[in-house]
Each structure stands twice: as structure tokens, then as C-alpha cells.
PDB file of C-alpha atoms in Angstrom:
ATOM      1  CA  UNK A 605     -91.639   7.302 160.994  1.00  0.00           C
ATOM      2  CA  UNK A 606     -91.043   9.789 158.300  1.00  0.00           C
ATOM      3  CA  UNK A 607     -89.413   7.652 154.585  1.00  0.00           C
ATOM      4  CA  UNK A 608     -86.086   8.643 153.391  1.00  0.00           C
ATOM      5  CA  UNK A 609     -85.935  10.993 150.620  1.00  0.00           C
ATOM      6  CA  UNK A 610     -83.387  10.376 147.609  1.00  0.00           C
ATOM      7  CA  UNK A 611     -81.302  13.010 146.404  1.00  0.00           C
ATOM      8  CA  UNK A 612     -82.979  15.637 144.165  1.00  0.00           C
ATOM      9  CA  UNK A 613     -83.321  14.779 140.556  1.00  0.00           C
ATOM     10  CA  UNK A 614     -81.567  17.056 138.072  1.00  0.00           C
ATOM     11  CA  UNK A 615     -82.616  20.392 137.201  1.00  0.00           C
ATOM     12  CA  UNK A 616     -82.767  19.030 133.218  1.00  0.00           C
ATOM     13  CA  UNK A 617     -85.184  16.976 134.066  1.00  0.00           C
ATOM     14  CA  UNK A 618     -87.807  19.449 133.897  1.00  0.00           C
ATOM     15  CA  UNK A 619     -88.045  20.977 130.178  1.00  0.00           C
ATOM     16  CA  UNK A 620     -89.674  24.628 131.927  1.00  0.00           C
ATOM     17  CA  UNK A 621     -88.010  27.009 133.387  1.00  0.00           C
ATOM     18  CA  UNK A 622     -87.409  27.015 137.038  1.00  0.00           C
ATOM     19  CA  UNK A 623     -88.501  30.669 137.662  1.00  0.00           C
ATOM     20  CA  UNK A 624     -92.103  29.843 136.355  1.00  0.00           C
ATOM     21  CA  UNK A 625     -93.241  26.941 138.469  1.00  0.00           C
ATOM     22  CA  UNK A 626     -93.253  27.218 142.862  1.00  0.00           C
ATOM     23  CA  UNK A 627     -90.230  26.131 144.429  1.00  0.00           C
ATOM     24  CA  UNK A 628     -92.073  24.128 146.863  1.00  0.00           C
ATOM     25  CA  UNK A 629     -93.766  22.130 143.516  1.00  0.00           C
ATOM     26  CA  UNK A 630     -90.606  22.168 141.868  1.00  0.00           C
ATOM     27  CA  UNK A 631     -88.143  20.470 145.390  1.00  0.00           C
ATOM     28  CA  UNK A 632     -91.302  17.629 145.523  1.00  0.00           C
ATOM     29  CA  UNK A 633     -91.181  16.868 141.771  1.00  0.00           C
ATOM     30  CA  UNK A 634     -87.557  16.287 142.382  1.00  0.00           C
ATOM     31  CA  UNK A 635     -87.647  13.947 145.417  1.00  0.00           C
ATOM     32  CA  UNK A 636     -91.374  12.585 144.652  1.00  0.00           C
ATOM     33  CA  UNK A 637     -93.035  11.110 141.888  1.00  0.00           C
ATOM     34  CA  UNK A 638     -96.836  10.059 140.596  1.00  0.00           C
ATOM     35  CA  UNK A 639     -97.102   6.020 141.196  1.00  0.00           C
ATOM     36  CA  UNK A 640     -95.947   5.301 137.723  1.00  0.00           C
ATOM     37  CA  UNK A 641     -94.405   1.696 138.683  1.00  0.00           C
ATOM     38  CA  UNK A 642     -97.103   0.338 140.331  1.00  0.00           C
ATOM     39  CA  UNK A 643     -98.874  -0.286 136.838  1.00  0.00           C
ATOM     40  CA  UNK A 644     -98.129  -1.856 133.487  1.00  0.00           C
ATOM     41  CA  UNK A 645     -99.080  -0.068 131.360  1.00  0.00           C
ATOM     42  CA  UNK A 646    -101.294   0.843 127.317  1.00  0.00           C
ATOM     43  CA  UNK A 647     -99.841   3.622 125.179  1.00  0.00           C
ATOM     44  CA  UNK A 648     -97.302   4.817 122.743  1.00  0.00           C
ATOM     45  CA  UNK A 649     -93.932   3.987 122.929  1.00  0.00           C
ATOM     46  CA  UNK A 650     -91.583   5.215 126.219  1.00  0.00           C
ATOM     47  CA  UNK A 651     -90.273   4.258 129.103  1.00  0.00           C
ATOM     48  CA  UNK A 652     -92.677   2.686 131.438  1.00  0.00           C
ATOM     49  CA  UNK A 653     -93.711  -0.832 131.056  1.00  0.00           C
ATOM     50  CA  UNK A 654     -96.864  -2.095 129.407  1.00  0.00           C
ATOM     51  CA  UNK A 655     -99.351  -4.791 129.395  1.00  0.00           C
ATOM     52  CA  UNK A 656     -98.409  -5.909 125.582  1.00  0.00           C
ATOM     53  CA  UNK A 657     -95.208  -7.669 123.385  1.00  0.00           C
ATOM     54  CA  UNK A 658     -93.071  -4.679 121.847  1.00  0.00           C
ATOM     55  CA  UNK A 659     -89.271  -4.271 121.541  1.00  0.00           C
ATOM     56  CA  UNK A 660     -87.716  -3.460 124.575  1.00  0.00           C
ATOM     57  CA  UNK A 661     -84.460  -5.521 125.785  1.00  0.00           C
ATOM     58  CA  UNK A 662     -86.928  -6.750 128.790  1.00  0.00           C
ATOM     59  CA  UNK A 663     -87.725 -10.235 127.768  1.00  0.00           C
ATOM     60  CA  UNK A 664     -90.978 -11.493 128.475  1.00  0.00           C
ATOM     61  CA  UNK A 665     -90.995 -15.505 127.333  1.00  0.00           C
ATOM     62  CA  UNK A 666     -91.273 -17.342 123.706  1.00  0.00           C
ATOM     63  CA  UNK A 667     -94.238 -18.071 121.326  1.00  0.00           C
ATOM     64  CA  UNK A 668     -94.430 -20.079 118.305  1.00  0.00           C
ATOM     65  CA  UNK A 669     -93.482 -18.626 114.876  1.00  0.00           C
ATOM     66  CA  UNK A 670     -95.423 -17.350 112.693  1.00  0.00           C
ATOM     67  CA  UNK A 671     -95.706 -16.353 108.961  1.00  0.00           C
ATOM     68  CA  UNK A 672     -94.046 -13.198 108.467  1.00  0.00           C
ATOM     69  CA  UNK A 673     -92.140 -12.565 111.920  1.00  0.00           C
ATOM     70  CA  UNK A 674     -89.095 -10.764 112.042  1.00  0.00           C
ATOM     71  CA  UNK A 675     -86.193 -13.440 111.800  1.00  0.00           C
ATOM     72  CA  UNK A 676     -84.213 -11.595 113.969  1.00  0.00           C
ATOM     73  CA  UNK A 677     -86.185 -12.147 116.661  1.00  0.00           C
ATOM     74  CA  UNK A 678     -86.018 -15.976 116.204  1.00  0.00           C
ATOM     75  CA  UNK A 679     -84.910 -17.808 119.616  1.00  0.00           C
ATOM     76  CA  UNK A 680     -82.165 -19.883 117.938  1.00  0.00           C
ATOM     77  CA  UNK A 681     -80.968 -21.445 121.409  1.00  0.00           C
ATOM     78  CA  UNK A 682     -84.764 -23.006 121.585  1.00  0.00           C
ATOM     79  CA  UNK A 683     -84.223 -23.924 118.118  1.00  0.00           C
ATOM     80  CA  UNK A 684     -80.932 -25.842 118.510  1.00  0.00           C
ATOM     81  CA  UNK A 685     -82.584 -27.408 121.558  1.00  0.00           C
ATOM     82  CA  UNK A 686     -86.179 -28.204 120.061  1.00  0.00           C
ATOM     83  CA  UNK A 687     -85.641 -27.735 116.502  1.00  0.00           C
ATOM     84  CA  UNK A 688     -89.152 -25.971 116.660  1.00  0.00           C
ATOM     85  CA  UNK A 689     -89.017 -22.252 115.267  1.00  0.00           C
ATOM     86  CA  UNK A 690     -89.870 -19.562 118.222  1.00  0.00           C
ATOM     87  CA  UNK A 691     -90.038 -16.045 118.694  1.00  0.00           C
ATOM     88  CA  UNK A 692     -88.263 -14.339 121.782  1.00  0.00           C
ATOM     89  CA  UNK A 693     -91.437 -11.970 122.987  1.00  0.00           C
ATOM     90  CA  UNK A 694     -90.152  -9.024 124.293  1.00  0.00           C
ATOM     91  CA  UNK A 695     -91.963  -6.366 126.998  1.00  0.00           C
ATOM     92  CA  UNK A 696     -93.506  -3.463 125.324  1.00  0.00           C
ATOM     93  CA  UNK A 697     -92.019   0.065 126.425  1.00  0.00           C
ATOM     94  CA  UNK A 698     -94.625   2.360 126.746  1.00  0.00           C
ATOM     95  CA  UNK A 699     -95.574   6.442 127.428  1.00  0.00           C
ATOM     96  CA  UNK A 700     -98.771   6.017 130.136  1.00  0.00           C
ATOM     97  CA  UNK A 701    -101.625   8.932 129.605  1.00  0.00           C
ATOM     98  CA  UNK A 702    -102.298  10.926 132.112  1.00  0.00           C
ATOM     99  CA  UNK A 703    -105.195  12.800 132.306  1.00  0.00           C
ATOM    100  CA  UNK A 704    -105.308  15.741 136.152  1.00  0.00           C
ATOM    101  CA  UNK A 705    -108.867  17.417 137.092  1.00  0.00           C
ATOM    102  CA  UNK A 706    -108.342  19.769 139.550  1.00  0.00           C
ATOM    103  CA  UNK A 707    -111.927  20.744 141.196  1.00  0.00           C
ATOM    104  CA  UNK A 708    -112.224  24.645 141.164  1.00  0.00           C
ATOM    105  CA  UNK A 709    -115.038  24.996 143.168  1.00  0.00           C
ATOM    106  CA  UNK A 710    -114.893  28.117 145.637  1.00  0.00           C
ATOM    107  CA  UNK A 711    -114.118  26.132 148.855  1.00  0.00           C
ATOM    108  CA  UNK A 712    -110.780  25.180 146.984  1.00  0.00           C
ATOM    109  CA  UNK A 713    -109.439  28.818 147.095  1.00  0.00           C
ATOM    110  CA  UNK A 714    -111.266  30.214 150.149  1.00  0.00           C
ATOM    111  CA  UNK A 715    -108.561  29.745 152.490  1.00  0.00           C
ATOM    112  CA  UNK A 716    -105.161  30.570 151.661  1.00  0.00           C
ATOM    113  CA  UNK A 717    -103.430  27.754 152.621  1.00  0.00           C
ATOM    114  CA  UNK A 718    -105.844  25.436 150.489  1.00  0.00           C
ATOM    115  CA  UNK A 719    -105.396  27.744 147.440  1.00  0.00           C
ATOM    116  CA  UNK A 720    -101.601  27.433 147.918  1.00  0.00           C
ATOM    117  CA  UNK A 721    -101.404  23.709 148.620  1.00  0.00           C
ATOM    118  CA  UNK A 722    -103.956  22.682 145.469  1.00  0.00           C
ATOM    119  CA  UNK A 723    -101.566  25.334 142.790  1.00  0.00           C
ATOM    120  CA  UNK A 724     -98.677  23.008 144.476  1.00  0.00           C
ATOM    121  CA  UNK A 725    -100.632  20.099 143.836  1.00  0.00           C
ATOM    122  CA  UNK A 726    -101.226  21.006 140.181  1.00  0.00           C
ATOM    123  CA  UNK A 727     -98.014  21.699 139.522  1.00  0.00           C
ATOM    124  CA  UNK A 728     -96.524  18.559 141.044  1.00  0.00           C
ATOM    125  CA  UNK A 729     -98.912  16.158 139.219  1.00  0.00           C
ATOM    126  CA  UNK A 730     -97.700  17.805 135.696  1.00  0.00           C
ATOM    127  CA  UNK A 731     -93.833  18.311 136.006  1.00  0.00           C
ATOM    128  CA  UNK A 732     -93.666  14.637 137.494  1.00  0.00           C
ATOM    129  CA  UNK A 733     -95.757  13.194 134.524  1.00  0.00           C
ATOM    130  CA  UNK A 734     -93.387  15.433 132.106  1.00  0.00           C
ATOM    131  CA  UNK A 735     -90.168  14.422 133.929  1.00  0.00           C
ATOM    132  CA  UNK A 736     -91.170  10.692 133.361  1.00  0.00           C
ATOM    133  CA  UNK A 737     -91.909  10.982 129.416  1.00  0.00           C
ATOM    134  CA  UNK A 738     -95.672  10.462 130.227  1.00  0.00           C
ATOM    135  CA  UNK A 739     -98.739  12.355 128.242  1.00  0.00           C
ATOM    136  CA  UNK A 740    -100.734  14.349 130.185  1.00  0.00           C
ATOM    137  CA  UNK A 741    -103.943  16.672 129.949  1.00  0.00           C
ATOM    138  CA  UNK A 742    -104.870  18.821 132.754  1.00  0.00           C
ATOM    139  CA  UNK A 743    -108.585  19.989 132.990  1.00  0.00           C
ATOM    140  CA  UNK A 744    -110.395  22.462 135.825  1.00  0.00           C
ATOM    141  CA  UNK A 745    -113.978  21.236 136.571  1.00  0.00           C
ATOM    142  CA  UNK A 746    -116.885  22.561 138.559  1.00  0.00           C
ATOM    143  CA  UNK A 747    -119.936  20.923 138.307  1.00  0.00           C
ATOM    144  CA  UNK A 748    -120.724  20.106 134.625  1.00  0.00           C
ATOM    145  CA  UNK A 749    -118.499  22.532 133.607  1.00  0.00           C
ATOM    146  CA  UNK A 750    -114.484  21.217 131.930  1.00  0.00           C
ATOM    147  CA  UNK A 751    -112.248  23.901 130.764  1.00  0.00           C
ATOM    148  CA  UNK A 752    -108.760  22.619 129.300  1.00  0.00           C
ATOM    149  CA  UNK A 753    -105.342  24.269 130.580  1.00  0.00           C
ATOM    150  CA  UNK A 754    -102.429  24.557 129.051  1.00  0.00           C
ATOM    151  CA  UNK A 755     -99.302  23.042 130.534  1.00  0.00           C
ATOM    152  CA  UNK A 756     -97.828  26.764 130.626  1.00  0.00           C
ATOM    153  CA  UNK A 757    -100.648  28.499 131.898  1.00  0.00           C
ATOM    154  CA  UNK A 758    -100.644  25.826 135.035  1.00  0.00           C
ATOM    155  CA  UNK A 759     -96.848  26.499 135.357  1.00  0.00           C
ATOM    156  CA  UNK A 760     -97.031  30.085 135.282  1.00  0.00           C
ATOM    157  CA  UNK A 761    -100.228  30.637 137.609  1.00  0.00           C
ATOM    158  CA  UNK A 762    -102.065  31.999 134.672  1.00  0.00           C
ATOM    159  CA  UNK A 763    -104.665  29.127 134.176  1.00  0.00           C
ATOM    160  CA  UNK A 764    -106.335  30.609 137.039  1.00  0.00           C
ATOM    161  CA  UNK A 765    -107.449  33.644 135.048  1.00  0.00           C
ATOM    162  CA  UNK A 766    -109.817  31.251 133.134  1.00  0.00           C
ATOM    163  CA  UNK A 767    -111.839  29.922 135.865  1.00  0.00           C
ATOM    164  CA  UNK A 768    -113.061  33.501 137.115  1.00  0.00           C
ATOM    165  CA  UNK A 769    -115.861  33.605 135.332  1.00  0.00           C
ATOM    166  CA  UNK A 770    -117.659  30.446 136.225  1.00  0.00           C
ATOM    167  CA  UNK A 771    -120.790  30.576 138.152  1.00  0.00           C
ATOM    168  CA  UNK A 772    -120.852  28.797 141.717  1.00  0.00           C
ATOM    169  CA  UNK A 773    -121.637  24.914 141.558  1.00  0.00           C
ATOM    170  CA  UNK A 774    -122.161  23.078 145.103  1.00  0.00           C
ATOM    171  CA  UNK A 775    -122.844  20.408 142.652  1.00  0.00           C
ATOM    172  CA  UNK A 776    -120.399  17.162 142.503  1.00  0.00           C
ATOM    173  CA  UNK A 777    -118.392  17.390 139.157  1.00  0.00           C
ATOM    174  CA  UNK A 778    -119.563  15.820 136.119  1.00  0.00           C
ATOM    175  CA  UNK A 779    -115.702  14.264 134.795  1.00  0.00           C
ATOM    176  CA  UNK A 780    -115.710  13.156 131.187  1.00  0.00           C
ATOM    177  CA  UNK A 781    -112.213  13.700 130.360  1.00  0.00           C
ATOM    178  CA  UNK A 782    -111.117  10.347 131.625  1.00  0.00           C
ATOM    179  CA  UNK A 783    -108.879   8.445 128.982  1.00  0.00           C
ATOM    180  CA  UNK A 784    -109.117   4.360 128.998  1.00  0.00           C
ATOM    181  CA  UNK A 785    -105.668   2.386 130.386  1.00  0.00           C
ATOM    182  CA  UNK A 786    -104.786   5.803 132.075  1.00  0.00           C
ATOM    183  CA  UNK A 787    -103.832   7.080 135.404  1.00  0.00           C
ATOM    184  CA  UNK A 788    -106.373   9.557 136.693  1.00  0.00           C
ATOM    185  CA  UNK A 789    -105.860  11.869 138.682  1.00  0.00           C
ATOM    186  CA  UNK A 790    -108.312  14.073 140.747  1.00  0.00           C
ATOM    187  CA  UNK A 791    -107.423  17.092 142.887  1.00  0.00           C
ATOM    188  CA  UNK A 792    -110.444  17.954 145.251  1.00  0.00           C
ATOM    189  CA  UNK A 793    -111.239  19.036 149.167  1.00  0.00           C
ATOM    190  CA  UNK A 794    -114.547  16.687 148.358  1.00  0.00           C
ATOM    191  CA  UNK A 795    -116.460  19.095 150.430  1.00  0.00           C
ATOM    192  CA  UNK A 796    -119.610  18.693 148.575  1.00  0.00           C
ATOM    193  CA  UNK A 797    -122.880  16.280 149.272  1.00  0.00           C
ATOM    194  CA  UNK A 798    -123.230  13.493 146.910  1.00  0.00           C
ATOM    195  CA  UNK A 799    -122.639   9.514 146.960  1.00  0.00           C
ATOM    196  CA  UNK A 800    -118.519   9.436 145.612  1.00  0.00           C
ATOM    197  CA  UNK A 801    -119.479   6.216 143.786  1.00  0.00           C
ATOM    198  CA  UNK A 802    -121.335   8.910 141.201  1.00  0.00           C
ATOM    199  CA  UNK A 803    -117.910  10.035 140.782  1.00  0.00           C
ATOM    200  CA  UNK A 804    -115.555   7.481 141.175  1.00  0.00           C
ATOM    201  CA  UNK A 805    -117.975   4.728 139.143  1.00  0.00           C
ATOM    202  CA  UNK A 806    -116.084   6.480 135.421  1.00  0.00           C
ATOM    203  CA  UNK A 807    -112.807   6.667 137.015  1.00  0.00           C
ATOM    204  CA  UNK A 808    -112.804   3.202 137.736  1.00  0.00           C
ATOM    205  CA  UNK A 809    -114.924   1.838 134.407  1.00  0.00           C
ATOM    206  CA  UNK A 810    -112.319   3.076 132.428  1.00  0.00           C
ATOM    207  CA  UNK A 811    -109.501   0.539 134.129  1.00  0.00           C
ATOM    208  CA  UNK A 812    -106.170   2.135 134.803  1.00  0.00           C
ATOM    209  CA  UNK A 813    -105.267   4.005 138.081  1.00  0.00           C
ATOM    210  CA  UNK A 814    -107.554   5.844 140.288  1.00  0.00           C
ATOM    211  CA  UNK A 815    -105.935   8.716 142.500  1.00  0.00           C
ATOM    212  CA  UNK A 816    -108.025  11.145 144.599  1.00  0.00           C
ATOM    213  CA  UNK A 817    -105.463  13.667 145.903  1.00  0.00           C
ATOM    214  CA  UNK A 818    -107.596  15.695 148.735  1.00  0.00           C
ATOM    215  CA  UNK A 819    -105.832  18.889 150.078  1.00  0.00           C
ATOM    216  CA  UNK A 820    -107.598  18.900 153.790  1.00  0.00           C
ATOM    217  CA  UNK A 821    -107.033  22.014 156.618  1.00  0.00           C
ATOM    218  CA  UNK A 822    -107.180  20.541 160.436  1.00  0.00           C
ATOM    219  CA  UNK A 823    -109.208  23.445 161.565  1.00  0.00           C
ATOM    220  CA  UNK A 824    -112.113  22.667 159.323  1.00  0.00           C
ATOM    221  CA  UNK A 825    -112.407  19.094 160.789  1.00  0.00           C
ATOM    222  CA  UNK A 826    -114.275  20.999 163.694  1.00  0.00           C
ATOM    223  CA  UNK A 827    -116.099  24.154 164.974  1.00  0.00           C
ATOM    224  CA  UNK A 828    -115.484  25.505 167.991  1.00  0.00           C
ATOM    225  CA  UNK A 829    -118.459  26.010 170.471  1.00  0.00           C
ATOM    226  CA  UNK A 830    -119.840  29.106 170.704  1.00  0.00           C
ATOM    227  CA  UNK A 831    -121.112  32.261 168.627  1.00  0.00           C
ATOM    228  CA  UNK A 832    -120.386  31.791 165.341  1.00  0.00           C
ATOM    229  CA  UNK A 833    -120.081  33.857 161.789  1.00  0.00           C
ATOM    230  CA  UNK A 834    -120.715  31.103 158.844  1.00  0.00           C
ATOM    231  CA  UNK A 835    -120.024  31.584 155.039  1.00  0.00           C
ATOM    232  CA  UNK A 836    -121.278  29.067 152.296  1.00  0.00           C
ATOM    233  CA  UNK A 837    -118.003  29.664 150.593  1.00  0.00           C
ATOM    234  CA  UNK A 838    -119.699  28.800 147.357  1.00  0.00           C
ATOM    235  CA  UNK A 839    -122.789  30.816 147.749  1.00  0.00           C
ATOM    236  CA  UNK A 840    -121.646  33.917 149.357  1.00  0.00           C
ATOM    237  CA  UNK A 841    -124.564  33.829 152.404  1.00  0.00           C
ATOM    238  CA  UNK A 842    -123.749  34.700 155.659  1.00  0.00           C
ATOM    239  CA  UNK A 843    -125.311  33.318 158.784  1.00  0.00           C
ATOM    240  CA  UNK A 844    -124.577  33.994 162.323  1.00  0.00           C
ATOM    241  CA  UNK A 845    -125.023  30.219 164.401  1.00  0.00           C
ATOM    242  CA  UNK A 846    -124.739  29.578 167.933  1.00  0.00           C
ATOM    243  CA  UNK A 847    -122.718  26.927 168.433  1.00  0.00           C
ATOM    244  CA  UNK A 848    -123.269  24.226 171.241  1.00  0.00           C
ATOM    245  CA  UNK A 849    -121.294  21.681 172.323  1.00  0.00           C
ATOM    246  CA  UNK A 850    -123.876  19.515 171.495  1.00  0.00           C
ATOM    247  CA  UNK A 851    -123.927  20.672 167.505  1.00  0.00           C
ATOM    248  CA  UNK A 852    -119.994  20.942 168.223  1.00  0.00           C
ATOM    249  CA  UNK A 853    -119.739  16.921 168.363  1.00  0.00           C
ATOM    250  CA  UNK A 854    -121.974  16.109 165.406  1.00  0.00           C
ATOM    251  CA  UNK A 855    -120.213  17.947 163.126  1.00  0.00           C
ATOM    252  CA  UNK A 856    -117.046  16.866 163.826  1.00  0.00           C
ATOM    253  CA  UNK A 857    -118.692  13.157 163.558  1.00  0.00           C
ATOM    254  CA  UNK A 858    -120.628  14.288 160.592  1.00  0.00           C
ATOM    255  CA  UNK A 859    -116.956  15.878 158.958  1.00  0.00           C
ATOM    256  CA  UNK A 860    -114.911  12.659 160.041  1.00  0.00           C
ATOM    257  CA  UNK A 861    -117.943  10.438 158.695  1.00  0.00           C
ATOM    258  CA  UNK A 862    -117.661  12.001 155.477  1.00  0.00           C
ATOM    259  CA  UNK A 863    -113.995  11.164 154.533  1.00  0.00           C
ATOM    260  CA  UNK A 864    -114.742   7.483 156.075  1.00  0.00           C
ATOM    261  CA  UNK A 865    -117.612   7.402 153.223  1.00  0.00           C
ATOM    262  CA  UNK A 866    -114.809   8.531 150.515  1.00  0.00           C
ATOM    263  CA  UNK A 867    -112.250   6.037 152.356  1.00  0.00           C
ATOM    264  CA  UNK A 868    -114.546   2.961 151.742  1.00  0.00           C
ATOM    265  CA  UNK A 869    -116.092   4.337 148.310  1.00  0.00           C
ATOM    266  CA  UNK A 870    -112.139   4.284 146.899  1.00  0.00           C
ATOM    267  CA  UNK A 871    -111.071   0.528 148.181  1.00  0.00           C
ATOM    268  CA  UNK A 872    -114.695  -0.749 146.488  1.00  0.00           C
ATOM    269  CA  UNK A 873    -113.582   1.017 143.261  1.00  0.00           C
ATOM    270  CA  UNK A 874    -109.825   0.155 144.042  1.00  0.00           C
ATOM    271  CA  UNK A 875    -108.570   3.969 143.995  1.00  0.00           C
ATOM    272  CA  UNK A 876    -105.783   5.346 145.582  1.00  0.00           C
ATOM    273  CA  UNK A 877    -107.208   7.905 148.511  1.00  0.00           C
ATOM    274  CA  UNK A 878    -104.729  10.075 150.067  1.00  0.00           C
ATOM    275  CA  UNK A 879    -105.411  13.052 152.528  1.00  0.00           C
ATOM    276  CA  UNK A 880    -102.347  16.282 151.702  1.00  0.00           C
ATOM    277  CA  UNK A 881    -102.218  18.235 154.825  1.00  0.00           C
ATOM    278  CA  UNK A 882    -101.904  22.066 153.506  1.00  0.00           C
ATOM    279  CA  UNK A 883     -99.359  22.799 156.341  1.00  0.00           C
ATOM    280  CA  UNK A 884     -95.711  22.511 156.079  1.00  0.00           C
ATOM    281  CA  UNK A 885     -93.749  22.126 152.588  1.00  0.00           C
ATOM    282  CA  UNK A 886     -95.414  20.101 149.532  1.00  0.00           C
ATOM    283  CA  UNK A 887     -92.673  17.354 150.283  1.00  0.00           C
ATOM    284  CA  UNK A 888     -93.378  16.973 154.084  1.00  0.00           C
ATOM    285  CA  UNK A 889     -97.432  16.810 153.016  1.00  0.00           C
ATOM    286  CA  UNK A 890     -96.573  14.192 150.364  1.00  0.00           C
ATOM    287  CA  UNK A 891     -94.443  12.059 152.277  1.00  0.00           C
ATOM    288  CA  UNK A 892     -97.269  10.789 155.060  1.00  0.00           C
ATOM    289  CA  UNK A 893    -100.343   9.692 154.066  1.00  0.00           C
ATOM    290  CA  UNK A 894     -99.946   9.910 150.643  1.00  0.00           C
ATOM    291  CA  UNK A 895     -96.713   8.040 149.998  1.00  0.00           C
ATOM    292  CA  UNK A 896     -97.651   5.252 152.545  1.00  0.00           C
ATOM    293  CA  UNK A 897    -101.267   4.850 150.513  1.00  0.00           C
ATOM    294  CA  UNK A 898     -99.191   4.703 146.919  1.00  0.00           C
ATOM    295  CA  UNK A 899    -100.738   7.663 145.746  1.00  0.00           C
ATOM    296  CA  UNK A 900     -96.764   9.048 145.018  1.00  0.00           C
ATOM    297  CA  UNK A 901     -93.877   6.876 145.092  1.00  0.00           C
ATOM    298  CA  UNK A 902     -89.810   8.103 145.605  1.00  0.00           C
ATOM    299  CA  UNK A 903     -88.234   8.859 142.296  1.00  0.00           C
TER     300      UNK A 903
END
């Protein structure tokens, strides 16, 4: 059963101009969001809730006065009732960090679909952490290799200029970019060997929210029998492979097998896993798995 959308947020919510970002990123900013209210919250001062005493007008209990406190926060009905000094303790209101890596390996931009669905991604991820007043940092990775992007350059379609010139990693990214308290956000297909505790191990050290956002294509989940033409899509190499039903069935086992491994490696780290389908709009891909797992949440 497919959720019920709200109505679109405003156009003003988003400081860039429409005619820079996708439409399709744009229409799921506006009906979808990043899981900000699942979390409190360490930062600067915003909007979101935190984990710490501040000055918002959500009142979070009473402690006992002390030297220097701000009489105007004195709780003078406890006072009248007690005739001990307190101090109302108010929630803090805070800005959450968060930091996008968006895995740039070649099998993310073989197919066209993929390409499409991970640019949507991207942009989703930053115009719903900028609608909400949050602070975010957006980094490409392959391998060992981080380049920075500018919130523009992701926008416009630009940022993918800087990535041309990076040699061809099979590797599993190296992420250092992680910020403590923060959510983090990863953008990957995951198609590459490697335990995912290597990975998810920093995400989850640093406390925070986990989110693996994995933009998956049906077709690749098996391979016909038959003759076959095969491309390492990070190498380059062609093969030609015959295909038996036999070697059919284990890869399909072997593919499914592989995302099970991911599934179990992100409830032992507690991260949010969520499969986007690259067919269909980015709101109808958003809506399934990833909105019932919490990795998005309406707006």
C-alpha cells in the first residue's frame, strides 16, 4: 500500500533557482524529506531538536539554581510552592550537520538510468537538508580518493566535471569526512567486494544517523542464460561468457546474498538501509522501501 503524500511545500523553500536543479529532485524535496525527526540532535542553533538545555519555548523539566543563572528563567510557581530557587530548563533548538558521499565509481554512471537516479539522489539529499535549515557538506569518493562539491556545482550538474579525471577504483571507499552527532549519508550501488562493516564501522563510531541510500536496477539482480558479452564497468575488459542455467542461479543467489550481507551489516551498526529502485519518478522510488525503512520521512 503506497503512503499518502502531503501537498508540495512552497517554492521559497528552496533558496536556488528552480531551473538549475531536476524537476524530478526538486517535486521529491517538496513532498519528501531526510529523517530529520527521528533524532535529537548536537549543533548550532535552529530548528530541530537537540540532546542539550538551550532556549527554546519547549520545556524540558527544572534543576536547582545556581550562582549566576539568568533570573528570568527562575520557576517562580516552584518557588511559591517549595520556596526552593529553580531554573525552568528549556530544550535546545538546534541546526543538525549533515555530511552526503556519493560513491562515483564507474558502475554508478554505466547505465543510464543509475546515472539519472544517483544525480536525483544527490540533489534530493541537499535541497531537503537546505529546506530544513540544516548544514551540509557533500563529498564524491572512490576508493581513497574525497573531492569536495560545491552546493551549486551539485545543483547545476557541473560537479560531475570534477570526477573525470579519477582513475578506476574497484576498491571499497575509504570515508573520512564523517562529522560526530551528524546524519550521514551515503549514496552507493555497493557493487564492490569487501566486508560493509569496513565501511559502516566510522559511520557508526561517530554516533548520529547512519543512511545507506543504494540506487539498485532489477535487471542486474540476474543474467540471463546463454551467450553472453561482459564488461567490468570499472576496468574496461571485455569477456565473452557462456552462460548456463546452472551459473544463471548462483549469481542471482550470489547478487541477492550480497544485499542480505549489507541488510544485516546495517541493523548490527544500527543504519538505516534502503534499496531506490531507478525506475519510475524520484518520489514513487522514495516512497517504498525507503520511507517504510525511515531512511526519508513526509515533510
Amino acid at each position: 500500500m503506497s503512503a499518502v503524500l502531503p501537498p508540495p511545500i512552497p517554492m521559497t523553500s528552496f533558496p536556488f533557482p528552480s531551473h538549475v536543479t531536476q524537476p524530478d529532485a526538486e517535486q521529491a524535496a517538496r513532498r519528501l524529506r531526510l529523517p530529520f525527526s527521528c533524532c535529537a540532535w548536537k549543533g548550532t542553533q535552529g530548528h530541530w531538536e537537540g540532546t542539550g538545555a538551550g532556549n527554546s519555548i519547549d520545556f524540558q523539566g527544572s534543576r536547582s539554581y545556581q550562582w549566576g543563572d539568568d533570573p528570568r528563567d527562575i520557576h517562580w510557581a516552584a518557588y511559591a510552592r517549595t520556596g526552593q530557587l529553580t531554573m525552568k530548563v528549556f530544550r535546545a533548538e538546534l541546526s543538525p550537520q549533515v555530511d552526503v558521499a556519493v560513491d562515483v565509481s564507474e558502475s554508478m554512471f554505466f547505465h543510464e538510468e543509475r546515472a539519472a537516479r544517483t544525480r536525483g539522489l544527490l540533489q534530493f539529499c541537499l535541497l531537503s537538508a537546505i529546506g530544513t535549515g540544516a548544514q551540509v557538506k557533500i563529498h564524491a569518493v572512490k576508493g581513497r580518493r574525497i573531492i569536495p562539491l560545491d552546493q551549486e556545482d551539485v545543483l547545476s550538474g557541473q560537479w560531475e566535471a570534477q570526477i573525470q579525471s579519477l582513475p578506476p577504483d574497484e576498491s571499497m571507499p575509504s570515508i573520512s569526512i564523517w562529522r560526530p552527532n551528524g546524519m550521514k549519508i551515503f549514496i552507493s550501488d555497493l557493487l564492490y567486494p569487501g566486508e560493509p562493516d569496513n565501511l559502516l564501522e566510522t559511520m557508526a563510531s561517530l554516533k548520529g544517523m547512519s543512511v545507506i541510500l543504494a540506487p539498485t536496477l532489477q535487471e542486474e539482480a540476474e543474467i540471463p542464460a546463454g551467450n553472453a558479452r561482459l564488461k567490468n564497468c570499472e576496468s574496461g575488459h571485455l569477456r565473452r561468457q557462456l552462460i548456463t542455467p546452472s551459473l544463471s542461479r548462483r549469481y542471482a543467489r550470489a547478487y541477492a546474498a550480497h544485499f542480505e550481507l549489507w541488510i544485516s551489516a546495517c541493523l548490527r551498526r544500527q543504519a538505516v538501509f534502503a534499496r531506490i529502485p531507478c525506475k519510475g519518478t524520484l518520489t514513487e522510488a522514495l516512497s517504498g522501501e525507503a520511507l517504510r525503512q525511515g531512511a526519508v520521512e513526509l515533510s
